Short mmCIF file of C-alpha atoms in Angstrom, two decimals:
data_model
loop_
_atom_site.label_atom_id
_atom_site.label_comp_id
_atom_site.label_asym_id
_atom_site.label_seq_id
_atom_site.Cartn_x
_atom_site.Cartn_y
_atom_site.Cartn_z
CA UNK S 1 3.82 12.41 6.51
CA UNK S 2 4.26 9.02 4.88
CA UNK S 3 3.82 8.40 1.21
CA UNK S 4 1.15 6.37 -0.42
CA UNK S 5 2.44 4.04 -3.27
CA UNK S 6 0.25 2.11 -5.64
CA UNK S 7 0.38 -1.26 -7.38
CA UNK S 8 -0.76 -2.18 -10.93
CA UNK S 9 -3.43 -4.26 -9.47
CA UNK S 10 -4.88 -1.08 -8.10
CA UNK S 11 -4.02 -1.48 -4.31
CA UNK S 12 -2.62 1.59 -2.31
CA UNK S 13 -0.16 1.02 0.45
CA UNK S 14 0.81 3.88 3.23
CA UNK S 15 3.91 2.98 5.07
CA UNK S 16 4.15 4.38 8.57
CA UNK S 17 7.74 3.05 10.36
CA UNK S 18 7.41 -0.82 9.67
CA UNK S 19 3.54 -0.85 9.67
CA UNK S 20 1.67 -0.28 6.23
CA UNK S 21 -2.01 0.23 5.58
CA UNK S 22 -3.59 -1.12 2.46
CA UNK S 23 -6.74 -0.77 0.45
CA UNK S 24 -8.11 -0.43 -3.04
CA UNK S 25 -7.79 2.73 -5.12
CA UNK S 26 -10.52 4.80 -6.11
CA UNK S 27 -10.14 3.94 -9.65
CA UNK S 28 -10.51 0.05 -8.66
CA UNK S 29 -13.55 1.04 -6.26
CA UNK S 30 -15.19 2.76 -9.36
CA UNK S 31 -14.52 -0.05 -11.54
CA UNK S 32 -15.72 -2.63 -9.26
CA UNK S 33 -19.01 -0.60 -8.52
CA UNK S 34 -20.88 -1.17 -5.24
CA UNK S 35 -19.12 -3.13 -2.78
CA UNK S 36 -21.25 -5.50 -0.57
CA UNK S 37 -18.78 -7.64 1.02
CA UNK S 38 -14.94 -7.69 1.97
CA UNK S 39 -13.31 -11.12 3.01
CA UNK S 40 -10.20 -9.97 4.99
CA UNK S 41 -7.20 -11.91 6.30
CA UNK S 42 -7.01 -12.94 9.91
CA UNK S 43 -4.77 -10.96 11.96
CA UNK S 44 -1.18 -12.93 12.43
CA UNK S 45 -1.51 -14.32 8.92
CA UNK S 46 1.82 -13.97 7.07
CA UNK S 47 1.32 -12.77 3.45
CA UNK S 48 3.86 -12.77 0.47
CA UNK S 49 4.28 -9.99 -1.81
CA UNK S 50 1.57 -10.48 -4.79
CA UNK S 51 -0.26 -13.44 -2.82
CA UNK S 52 -4.06 -13.01 -2.38
CA UNK S 53 -4.67 -11.22 0.84
CA UNK S 54 -8.43 -10.12 0.61
CA UNK S 55 -11.31 -10.62 -1.56
CA UNK S 56 -13.81 -7.84 -2.39
CA UNK S 57 -17.23 -8.80 -3.85
CA UNK S 58 -19.51 -6.21 -5.62
CA UNK S 59 -22.89 -7.09 -6.64
CA UNK S 60 -21.44 -8.33 -9.95
CA UNK S 61 -18.31 -10.01 -9.13
CA UNK S 62 -15.75 -11.35 -6.59
CA UNK S 63 -12.17 -9.88 -7.07
CA UNK S 64 -8.84 -10.59 -5.45
CA UNK S 65 -6.87 -8.11 -3.56
CA UNK S 66 -3.02 -9.12 -3.37
CA UNK S 67 -0.54 -8.07 -0.80
CA UNK S 68 1.46 -5.10 -2.19
CA UNK S 69 4.28 -6.32 0.11
CA UNK S 70 5.34 -9.18 2.02
CA UNK S 71 4.48 -9.25 5.86
CA UNK S 72 2.17 -10.05 8.84
CA UNK S 73 -1.16 -8.72 8.98
CA UNK S 74 -1.65 -6.83 12.36
CA UNK S 75 -5.02 -5.44 12.03
CA UNK S 76 -8.18 -5.25 9.65
CA UNK S 77 -10.98 -2.77 9.11
CA UNK S 78 -13.43 -4.44 11.23
CA UNK S 79 -15.96 -1.77 10.19
CA UNK S 80 -16.08 -3.09 6.65
CA UNK S 81 -18.29 -6.04 7.95
CA UNK S 82 -21.17 -3.80 8.63
CA UNK S 83 -20.76 -1.06 6.26
CA UNK S 84 -18.81 -2.23 3.11
CA UNK S 85 -20.09 0.70 1.14
CA UNK S 86 -17.22 2.76 2.91
CA UNK S 87 -14.87 1.24 0.18
CA UNK S 88 -16.99 2.95 -2.54
CA UNK S 89 -17.43 6.27 -0.26
CA UNK S 90 -13.90 6.55 0.90
CA UNK S 91 -11.63 3.90 -0.53
CA UNK S 92 -8.39 5.69 0.13
CA UNK S 93 -9.31 6.52 3.81
CA UNK S 94 -12.01 5.14 5.82
CA UNK S 95 -12.39 2.12 3.30
CA UNK S 96 -8.79 0.61 3.95
CA UNK S 97 -8.65 -3.22 4.17
CA UNK S 98 -5.87 -4.09 6.59
CA UNK S 99 -2.62 -3.14 8.18
CA UNK S 100 0.54 -5.13 7.81
CA UNK S 101 3.97 -5.30 9.43
CA UNK S 102 6.30 -5.05 6.55
CA UNK S 103 9.23 -7.39 6.70
CA UNK S 104 11.38 -5.85 3.62
CA UNK S 105 10.34 -1.97 3.04
CA UNK S 106 12.95 -2.13 0.05
CA UNK S 107 9.96 -3.61 -1.89
CA UNK S 108 8.36 -0.57 -1.56
CA UNK S 109 10.61 1.00 -4.31
CA UNK S 110 9.03 -1.33 -7.12
CA UNK S 111 5.69 0.21 -6.51
CA UNK S 112 4.44 3.48 -8.36
CA UNK S 113 4.26 6.79 -6.91
CA UNK S 114 0.91 8.61 -6.93
CA UNK S 115 1.86 10.64 -10.46
CA UNK S 116 2.93 6.96 -11.94
CA UNK S 117 -0.45 5.64 -10.88
CA UNK S 118 -2.38 8.43 -12.37
CA UNK S 119 -0.27 8.00 -15.61
CA UNK S 120 -0.81 4.26 -15.54
CA UNK S 121 -4.54 4.33 -15.05
CA UNK S 122 -4.81 7.28 -17.75
CA UNK S 123 -3.06 4.53 -20.28
CA UNK S 124 -5.87 1.84 -19.41
CA UNK W 1 -15.17 -20.53 -8.46
CA UNK W 2 -13.91 -18.05 -10.78
CA UNK W 3 -12.63 -14.68 -9.44
CA UNK W 4 -11.27 -11.84 -11.39
CA UNK W 5 -7.89 -10.11 -10.21
CA UNK W 6 -8.73 -6.17 -10.06
CA UNK W 7 -6.16 -5.84 -12.80
CA UNK W 8 -8.55 -7.65 -15.28
CA UNK W 9 -11.14 -5.04 -14.70
CA UNK W 10 -9.47 -2.77 -17.32
CA UNK W 11 -11.40 -1.82 -20.14
CA UNK W 12 -11.97 -4.36 -22.77
CA UNK W 13 -11.92 -3.47 -26.61
CA UNK W 14 -15.19 -3.57 -28.14
CA UNK W 15 -14.28 -3.94 -31.69
CA UNK W 16 -15.87 -7.13 -32.62
CA UNK W 17 -18.98 -6.61 -30.57
CA UNK W 18 -22.42 -5.69 -32.06
CA UNK W 19 -24.38 -2.77 -30.97
CA UNK W 20 -28.21 -2.15 -30.37
CA UNK W 21 -29.74 0.72 -31.53
CA UNK W 22 -29.57 2.24 -28.24
CA UNK W 23 -25.89 1.98 -28.10
CA UNK W 24 -25.01 5.79 -28.32
CA UNK W 25 -27.54 6.53 -25.89
CA UNK W 26 -26.08 4.34 -23.29
CA UNK W 27 -22.66 5.68 -23.82
CA UNK W 28 -23.86 9.29 -23.80
CA UNK W 29 -25.64 8.58 -20.47
CA UNK W 30 -22.31 7.28 -18.72
CA UNK W 31 -23.07 3.49 -19.06
CA UNK W 32 -20.14 1.24 -18.34
CA UNK W 33 -20.42 -1.01 -21.54
CA UNK W 34 -19.37 -4.70 -21.16
CA UNK W 35 -19.55 -7.66 -23.66
CA UNK W 36 -22.52 -9.77 -23.25
CA UNK W 37 -23.84 -12.47 -25.67
CA UNK W 38 -21.84 -10.79 -28.69
CA UNK W 39 -23.24 -7.11 -27.80
CA UNK W 40 -21.46 -4.35 -26.23
CA UNK W 41 -24.09 -3.75 -23.62
CA UNK W 42 -24.80 -1.24 -20.44
CA UNK W 43 -23.93 -3.35 -17.44
CA UNK W 44 -24.77 -0.07 -15.15
CA UNK W 45 -25.04 3.53 -15.39
CA UNK W 46 -23.69 6.26 -13.00
CA UNK W 47 -25.93 5.57 -10.09
CA UNK W 48 -24.74 1.77 -9.89
CA UNK W 49 -26.31 -1.58 -9.51
CA UNK W 50 -27.59 -1.09 -5.90
CA UNK W 51 -29.39 2.20 -6.89
CA UNK W 52 -30.76 0.72 -10.14
CA UNK W 53 -32.06 -2.21 -8.74
CA UNK W 54 -33.93 -0.49 -5.91
CA UNK W 55 -35.41 2.11 -8.32
CA UNK W 56 -36.87 -0.36 -10.30
CA UNK W 57 -38.58 -1.98 -7.47
CA UNK W 58 -39.79 1.44 -6.23
CA UNK W 59 -40.34 3.23 -9.47
CA UNK W 60 -39.60 2.42 -13.00
CA UNK W 61 -36.52 1.24 -14.89
CA UNK W 62 -35.89 1.13 -18.41
CA UNK W 63 -33.72 -1.50 -20.05
CA UNK W 64 -32.34 -2.02 -23.53
CA UNK W 65 -33.11 -6.10 -24.36
CA UNK W 66 -32.75 -5.39 -28.15
CA UNK W 67 -29.84 -8.08 -27.96
CA UNK W 68 -32.65 -10.93 -27.41
CA UNK W 69 -33.96 -12.44 -30.39
CA UNK W 70 -37.16 -11.32 -31.92
CA UNK W 71 -39.10 -13.65 -34.62
CA UNK W 72 -42.17 -14.84 -35.69
CA UNK W 73 -43.27 -18.29 -36.83
CA UNK W 74 -45.63 -18.10 -39.69
CA UNK W 75 -48.05 -20.65 -40.97
CA UNK W 76 -51.42 -20.92 -42.81
CA UNK W 77 -53.71 -20.91 -39.64
CA UNK W 78 -53.12 -20.84 -35.69
CA UNK W 79 -53.64 -24.58 -35.49
CA UNK W 80 -50.94 -25.26 -37.86
CA UNK W 81 -48.41 -23.02 -36.50
CA UNK W 82 -49.16 -23.95 -32.83
CA UNK W 83 -48.93 -27.61 -33.64
CA UNK W 84 -45.64 -27.17 -35.29
CA UNK W 85 -44.10 -25.44 -32.22
CA UNK W 86 -45.73 -27.67 -29.90
CA UNK W 87 -43.77 -30.54 -31.12
CA UNK W 88 -40.78 -28.55 -29.54
CA UNK W 89 -42.11 -27.14 -26.50
CA UNK W 90 -44.24 -28.47 -23.79
CA UNK W 91 -46.83 -25.53 -23.29
CA UNK W 92 -50.13 -25.28 -24.45
CA UNK W 93 -50.09 -23.17 -27.77
CA UNK W 94 -52.93 -24.27 -29.47
CA UNK W 95 -55.10 -23.02 -26.73
CA UNK W 96 -53.49 -19.59 -26.57
CA UNK W 97 -55.85 -16.93 -26.94
CA UNK W 98 -55.80 -13.84 -29.31
CA UNK W 99 -53.19 -11.38 -27.82
CA UNK W 100 -52.10 -13.85 -25.07
CA UNK W 101 -48.43 -14.88 -24.13
CA UNK W 102 -46.78 -17.68 -22.59
CA UNK W 103 -43.35 -18.62 -21.19
CA UNK W 104 -42.09 -21.80 -22.71
CA UNK W 105 -39.47 -24.08 -23.27
CA UNK W 106 -37.42 -25.24 -26.34
CA UNK W 107 -36.82 -28.78 -25.72
CA UNK W 108 -34.11 -31.52 -27.11
CA UNK W 109 -34.82 -35.31 -27.75
CA UNK W 110 -33.17 -36.11 -24.20
CA UNK W 111 -35.60 -33.64 -22.41
CA UNK W 112 -33.26 -31.09 -21.97
CA UNK W 113 -33.77 -27.35 -22.43
CA UNK W 114 -32.46 -25.70 -25.45
CA UNK W 115 -33.65 -22.32 -24.53
CA UNK W 116 -36.39 -20.40 -22.47
CA UNK W 117 -38.68 -18.20 -24.48
CA UNK W 118 -41.92 -16.16 -24.78
CA UNK W 119 -44.57 -16.83 -27.09
CA UNK W 120 -47.19 -14.47 -28.21
CA UNK W 121 -50.46 -15.33 -30.48
CA UNK W 122 -51.27 -12.02 -32.60
CA UNK W 123 -54.38 -10.06 -31.48
CA UNK W 124 -55.71 -9.34 -34.94
CA UNK W 125 -57.61 -11.46 -37.39
CA UNK W 126 -55.19 -10.60 -39.84
CA UNK W 127 -52.20 -12.22 -37.74
CA UNK W 128 -53.97 -15.74 -37.60
CA UNK W 129 -51.25 -18.11 -38.08
CA UNK W 130 -48.45 -15.96 -36.59
CA UNK W 131 -46.64 -16.55 -33.39
CA UNK W 132 -44.40 -13.93 -32.12
CA UNK W 133 -41.17 -15.38 -30.32
CA UNK W 134 -38.49 -13.55 -27.93
CA UNK W 135 -35.60 -15.73 -27.18
CA UNK W 136 -32.31 -15.20 -25.44
CA UNK W 137 -29.57 -13.32 -26.99
CA UNK W 138 -26.95 -15.94 -26.37
CA UNK W 139 -28.94 -18.55 -28.06
CA UNK W 140 -30.63 -16.74 -30.58
CA UNK W 141 -28.65 -18.11 -33.63
CA UNK W 142 -28.79 -21.56 -32.21
CA UNK W 143 -32.71 -21.41 -31.64
CA UNK W 144 -33.45 -19.77 -35.28
CA UNK W 145 -31.25 -22.89 -36.78
CA UNK W 146 -32.82 -25.52 -34.39
CA UNK W 147 -36.38 -24.33 -35.00
CA UNK W 148 -35.82 -24.27 -39.20
CA UNK W 149 -34.52 -27.63 -39.02
CA UNK W 150 -37.67 -28.86 -37.23
CA UNK W 151 -40.36 -26.99 -38.80
CA UNK W 152 -42.84 -28.39 -41.36
CA UNK W 153 -42.64 -26.98 -44.79
CA UNK W 154 -45.83 -24.87 -44.26
CA UNK W 155 -44.55 -22.99 -41.25
CA UNK W 156 -41.60 -20.49 -41.69
CA UNK W 157 -39.53 -18.46 -39.18
CA UNK W 158 -38.99 -14.82 -39.95
CA UNK W 159 -36.51 -12.87 -37.84
CA UNK W 160 -36.69 -9.37 -37.02
CA UNK W 161 -32.88 -8.26 -36.90
CA UNK W 162 -33.78 -4.48 -37.10
CA UNK W 163 -36.22 -4.35 -34.26
CA UNK W 164 -35.34 -2.94 -30.84
CA UNK W 165 -36.82 -4.28 -27.84
CA UNK W 166 -37.20 -1.91 -24.61
CA UNK W 167 -38.29 -2.97 -21.37
CA UNK W 168 -39.95 -0.67 -18.84
CA UNK W 169 -40.37 -2.47 -15.61
CA UNK W 170 -41.50 -1.38 -12.11
CA UNK W 171 -44.70 -0.47 -10.20
CA UNK W 172 -44.63 2.99 -11.75
CA UNK W 173 -44.29 1.50 -15.32
CA UNK W 174 -47.92 1.43 -16.35
CA UNK W 175 -48.71 4.97 -15.12
CA UNK W 176 -45.75 6.33 -17.41
CA UNK W 177 -46.20 4.15 -20.65
CA UNK W 178 -50.26 5.06 -20.29
CA UNK W 179 -49.23 8.32 -20.80
CA UNK W 180 -47.75 7.68 -24.20
CA UNK W 181 -49.83 4.33 -24.84
CA UNK W 182 -53.09 4.67 -23.19
CA UNK W 183 -54.31 1.20 -24.22
CA UNK W 184 -51.69 -0.22 -21.71
CA UNK W 185 -54.02 0.60 -18.91
CA UNK W 186 -56.37 -2.15 -19.88
CA UNK W 187 -53.69 -4.75 -20.76
CA UNK W 188 -53.45 -7.75 -18.15
CA UNK W 189 -50.07 -9.42 -17.44
CA UNK W 190 -49.00 -11.74 -20.07
CA UNK W 191 -51.13 -10.26 -22.84
CA UNK W 192 -50.04 -8.01 -25.86
CA UNK W 193 -51.28 -5.72 -28.45
CA UNK W 194 -50.14 -3.60 -31.36
CA UNK W 195 -50.23 0.08 -30.38
CA UNK W 196 -49.09 3.45 -31.13
CA UNK W 197 -46.69 4.69 -28.39
CA UNK W 198 -45.41 8.30 -28.69
CA UNK W 199 -46.75 8.28 -32.15
CA UNK W 200 -44.75 5.10 -33.19
CA UNK W 201 -46.05 1.84 -34.25
CA UNK W 202 -44.94 -0.58 -31.55
CA UNK W 203 -45.82 -4.10 -30.42
CA UNK W 204 -46.29 -3.74 -26.43
CA UNK W 205 -46.58 -7.01 -24.13
CA UNK W 206 -47.28 -6.68 -20.66
CA UNK W 207 -44.40 -8.92 -19.14
CA UNK W 208 -40.86 -8.83 -18.34
CA UNK W 209 -38.35 -10.57 -16.18
CA UNK W 210 -37.93 -8.73 -13.08
CA UNK W 211 -40.85 -9.88 -10.83
CA UNK W 212 -42.35 -6.36 -11.25
CA UNK W 213 -45.29 -5.38 -13.20
CA UNK W 214 -44.01 -3.97 -16.86
CA UNK W 215 -43.94 -4.08 -20.35
CA UNK W 216 -41.68 -4.88 -23.21
CA UNK W 217 -41.97 -2.66 -26.51
CA UNK W 218 -40.70 -3.75 -29.69
CA UNK W 219 -40.31 -0.98 -31.84
CA UNK W 220 -38.45 -0.66 -35.44
CA UNK W 221 -34.67 0.14 -34.67
CA UNK W 222 -34.83 3.51 -36.35
CA UNK W 223 -37.28 4.55 -33.81
CA UNK W 224 -35.78 3.01 -30.63
CA UNK W 225 -33.89 6.26 -29.73
CA UNK W 226 -37.05 8.49 -30.10
CA UNK W 227 -39.09 6.04 -27.89
CA UNK W 228 -36.28 5.59 -25.13
CA UNK W 229 -35.79 9.23 -24.88
CA UNK W 230 -39.60 9.76 -24.33
CA UNK W 231 -39.72 7.21 -21.58
CA UNK W 232 -36.53 8.26 -20.05
CA UNK W 233 -37.73 12.07 -19.86
CA UNK W 234 -40.43 10.78 -17.41
CA UNK W 235 -39.35 11.63 -13.91
CA UNK W 236 -40.09 7.90 -12.62
CA UNK W 237 -37.86 6.41 -15.09
CA UNK W 238 -34.09 5.70 -15.07
CA UNK W 239 -32.08 3.49 -17.32
CA UNK W 240 -31.09 0.27 -15.81
CA UNK W 241 -28.09 -1.89 -16.78
CA UNK W 242 -27.71 -5.82 -16.91
CA UNK W 243 -26.17 -5.81 -13.65
CA UNK W 244 -29.28 -4.67 -11.90
CA UNK W 245 -31.43 -7.06 -14.57
CA UNK W 246 -29.58 -9.97 -13.36
CA UNK W 247 -30.18 -9.06 -9.54
CA UNK W 248 -33.68 -8.43 -10.13
CA UNK W 249 -34.31 -11.85 -11.85
CA UNK W 250 -32.56 -13.47 -9.18
CA UNK W 251 -34.84 -12.21 -6.33
CA UNK W 252 -37.80 -13.01 -8.48
CA UNK W 253 -36.63 -16.64 -8.78
CA UNK W 254 -36.46 -16.70 -12.47
CA UNK W 255 -33.82 -18.93 -14.50
CA UNK W 256 -31.18 -17.32 -16.45
CA UNK W 257 -30.24 -19.63 -19.43
CA UNK W 258 -26.77 -20.97 -19.54
CA UNK W 259 -26.55 -20.75 -15.70
CA UNK W 260 -29.79 -21.98 -14.23
CA UNK W 261 -31.09 -24.03 -17.28
CA UNK W 262 -29.12 -25.48 -20.07
CA UNK W 263 -29.23 -28.40 -22.44
CA UNK W 264 -29.10 -31.00 -19.83
CA UNK W 265 -31.60 -30.12 -17.16
CA UNK W 266 -35.23 -31.05 -17.56
CA UNK W 267 -38.17 -28.84 -16.91
CA UNK W 268 -39.12 -30.98 -13.79
CA UNK W 269 -35.53 -30.53 -12.35
CA UNK W 270 -35.71 -26.80 -13.12
CA UNK W 271 -39.08 -26.53 -11.12
CA UNK W 272 -40.88 -25.37 -14.36
CA UNK W 273 -43.56 -27.84 -14.68
CA UNK W 274 -45.90 -25.04 -14.78
CA UNK W 275 -44.64 -24.47 -18.29
CA UNK W 276 -46.08 -27.89 -19.02
CA UNK W 277 -49.86 -27.74 -20.49
CA UNK W 278 -52.55 -30.27 -18.99
CA UNK W 279 -53.33 -31.62 -22.50
CA UNK W 280 -49.61 -31.80 -23.44
CA UNK W 281 -49.10 -34.02 -20.43
CA UNK W 282 -51.94 -36.24 -21.69
CA UNK W 283 -50.80 -36.47 -25.28
CA UNK W 284 -46.99 -36.41 -24.61
CA UNK W 285 -46.30 -35.59 -27.99
CA UNK W 286 -43.53 -32.82 -27.32
CA UNK W 287 -39.53 -33.58 -27.71
CA UNK W 288 -38.16 -35.07 -24.51
CA UNK W 289 -41.56 -36.42 -23.32
CA UNK W 290 -40.24 -39.82 -22.30
CA UNK W 291 -37.98 -38.45 -19.61
CA UNK W 292 -39.93 -35.57 -18.72
CA UNK W 293 -43.26 -37.62 -17.82
CA UNK W 294 -40.91 -40.13 -16.13
CA UNK W 295 -39.65 -37.35 -13.75
CA UNK W 296 -43.06 -35.85 -13.54
CA UNK W 297 -44.37 -39.30 -11.89
CA UNK W 298 -41.21 -40.38 -9.93
CA UNK W 299 -39.45 -37.23 -9.36
CA UNK W 300 -36.19 -36.09 -10.74
CA UNK W 301 -32.55 -36.76 -9.66
CA UNK W 302 -32.05 -33.20 -8.61
CA UNK W 303 -34.06 -30.15 -7.92
CA UNK W 304 -33.63 -26.24 -8.55
CA UNK W 305 -33.87 -24.73 -5.20
CA UNK W 306 -33.56 -21.09 -3.54
CA UNK W 307 -30.91 -20.62 -0.94
CA UNK W 308 -30.50 -18.04 1.71
CA UNK W 309 -27.04 -17.39 3.14
CA UNK W 310 -26.66 -15.95 6.77
CA UNK W 311 -24.15 -13.36 6.18
CA UNK W 312 -23.80 -10.71 3.44
CA UNK W 313 -20.81 -12.75 1.51
CA UNK W 314 -22.27 -14.07 -1.87
CA UNK W 315 -21.90 -17.55 -3.08
CA UNK W 316 -21.35 -17.32 -6.68
CA UNK W 317 -22.15 -19.68 -9.56
CA UNK W 318 -20.04 -23.06 -9.24
CA UNK W 319 -19.92 -22.87 -5.43
CA UNK W 320 -20.51 -26.10 -3.78
CA UNK W 321 -23.70 -27.03 -1.99
CA UNK W 322 -23.39 -29.34 0.99
CA UNK W 323 -25.38 -30.47 3.81
CA UNK W 324 -24.79 -29.80 7.38
CA UNK W 325 -22.34 -32.73 7.61
CA UNK W 326 -20.40 -31.62 4.59
CA UNK W 327 -21.73 -34.29 2.07
CA UNK W 328 -21.90 -32.61 -1.22
CA UNK W 329 -25.60 -32.01 -2.61
CA UNK W 330 -24.77 -29.95 -5.49
CA UNK W 331 -23.70 -26.68 -7.37
CA UNK W 332 -24.90 -23.03 -7.21
CA UNK W 333 -26.01 -22.05 -10.72
CA UNK W 334 -26.70 -18.17 -9.61
CA UNK W 335 -25.81 -16.35 -6.77
CA UNK W 336 -25.07 -12.77 -5.82
CA UNK W 337 -26.43 -9.89 -3.32
CA UNK W 338 -30.00 -9.20 -3.08
CA UNK W 339 -30.30 -5.45 -2.91
CA UNK W 340 -34.11 -5.54 -1.63
CA UNK W 341 -33.34 -7.97 0.96
CA UNK W 342 -29.74 -6.79 1.90
CA UNK W 343 -28.46 -10.53 2.09
CA UNK W 344 -26.84 -13.05 0.05
CA UNK W 345 -29.18 -15.25 -1.99
CA UNK W 346 -28.42 -18.07 -4.62
CA UNK W 347 -30.21 -20.81 -6.71
CA UNK W 348 -28.75 -24.33 -7.55
CA UNK W 349 -29.41 -27.84 -7.83
CA UNK W 350 -29.64 -30.28 -5.04
CA UNK W 351 -30.35 -33.97 -4.34
CA UNK W 352 -34.16 -34.20 -3.60
CA UNK W 353 -33.60 -35.08 0.02
CA UNK W 354 -32.38 -31.28 0.53
CA UNK W 355 -35.08 -29.51 -1.70
CA UNK W 356 -37.32 -28.80 1.38
CA UNK W 357 -37.56 -25.33 2.67
CA UNK W 358 -35.40 -24.61 5.74
CA UNK W 359 -32.91 -27.68 5.10
CA UNK W 360 -29.66 -26.39 6.71
CA UNK W 361 -27.09 -26.08 4.15
CA UNK W 362 -23.37 -24.99 3.84
CA UNK W 363 -22.31 -23.28 0.53
CA UNK W 364 -18.37 -23.53 0.20
CA UNK W 365 -17.19 -20.22 -0.83
CA UNK W 366 -13.23 -19.94 -1.28
CA UNK W 367 -13.27 -23.31 0.77
CA UNK W 368 -15.05 -21.90 3.62
CA UNK W 369 -18.54 -23.16 4.46
CA UNK W 370 -21.05 -20.61 4.62
CA UNK W 371 -24.21 -21.31 6.66
CA UNK W 372 -27.21 -21.21 4.39
CA UNK W 373 -30.62 -22.98 4.04
CA UNK W 374 -33.01 -23.77 1.61
CA UNK W 375 -35.51 -21.00 0.94
CA UNK W 376 -38.80 -20.64 -1.12
CA UNK W 377 -38.79 -18.77 -4.33
CA UNK W 378 -39.39 -16.07 -5.47
CA UNK W 379 -37.23 -14.35 -2.98
CA UNK W 380 -38.91 -11.12 -3.18
CA UNK W 381 -42.72 -11.47 -4.14
CA UNK W 382 -43.88 -11.09 -7.74
CA UNK W 383 -46.34 -8.17 -8.40
CA UNK W 384 -47.63 -8.84 -11.63
CA UNK W 385 -50.78 -7.05 -12.70
CA UNK W 386 -53.73 -9.14 -13.04
CA UNK W 387 -56.87 -7.71 -14.27
CA UNK W 388 -60.01 -8.74 -12.06
CA UNK W 389 -61.78 -11.15 -14.38
CA UNK W 390 -58.20 -12.92 -14.74
CA UNK W 391 -57.58 -13.22 -11.15
CA UNK W 392 -60.42 -15.49 -10.18
#
């Protein structure tokens, strides 16, 4: 069972071997409101930790999603093209954004655990 | 294009913001409050912008628009007050009938738009010489100062800071409101009357900014909660936030001041020539008339147009508009997702050669060209209520 870690920018990341799945948290999805479009990176793109990896558009505004770790994009959630509402319905499951091959899993230690993230959100 | 990192969505403090009379009601209803035009306002309630938008198009939505500026121009008689205002707006105000209202534009010397506003002539003989104004929230202090500097000594401006304004919009708005104010059943679009609503003395106009039939109800602030609760208790009515207000007016092709029109845009560029009265075009005695009349005859340098994108990705304010070869034509001034069309739409200014409906365009979103084309507005047909004798 892999552990999910969280960023201060409200992304979640779940590492399985050297492949990580990334999405936005339930808190972020609630704050954004209805998601109408998600712009995902192309497979094969190299992203650096904290660089822009995706853009999520709600009715109201566009928001950046940053790569929680450095690595290479290996898959994207194609289902979001037709049904971006999955991000609101199941942000930490079927509403995942992309998966990436992580180049330095040591970076994971800098991210928050579920408990730490819950405390962080409470303080906002 | 401006984007918001997710971390910036953290709740902002509301310390310096003003509150409308309905503020506590919004908070109790679970609204997400945001700063808007100096007020702490509901951007959405629990159902979210999409549902609120669709509900307004299907039934009735209640909007708190108390942040908008309400005022009256008071002069000795209608002709004097109307003539004073006509110096500053291009609309036919002298010929406005009793209880009639008109959308018009506050102009500057350069023919630019200082604000857009609603003007209503009182219905009762006792109101002779009174014109009621409703101006944009973000412009009210500016407008009131602008008017006071330019009014003749015998016409004064009185502001109604303590009045709330509640909009009830949607195809079921009339049936709902008639239960509490039977007189509205007989009110044509763009007319107004003083009336008791739920036993409260109100000023009701059949108007709005969603493209739907509907009403705006001005009520003393101390009675606003009673009136709002009474209307919200009707099963057809749902509270609607500013998010859906914006997507509704965009679908209706209506301008948002500070975005689609500003001090530099003229009524001709903005496609608002319907707001210029016939007599006014002959007399040419309003501020900015030289530019506006020249543009009426010779055409403007740029034209406001509607645009439809091919995919769902919205092009927001500031996105560049290019032709299909990539040559720049102008800029998006409002853009977003249209819930009633399930598509991305926008409005903006282009060179006249690209203003024809169906012109292929590219809108540049995050450095990527997105295919689009010029589209007629409104994007969603208006459904205003016209009485039979007015329709002919």
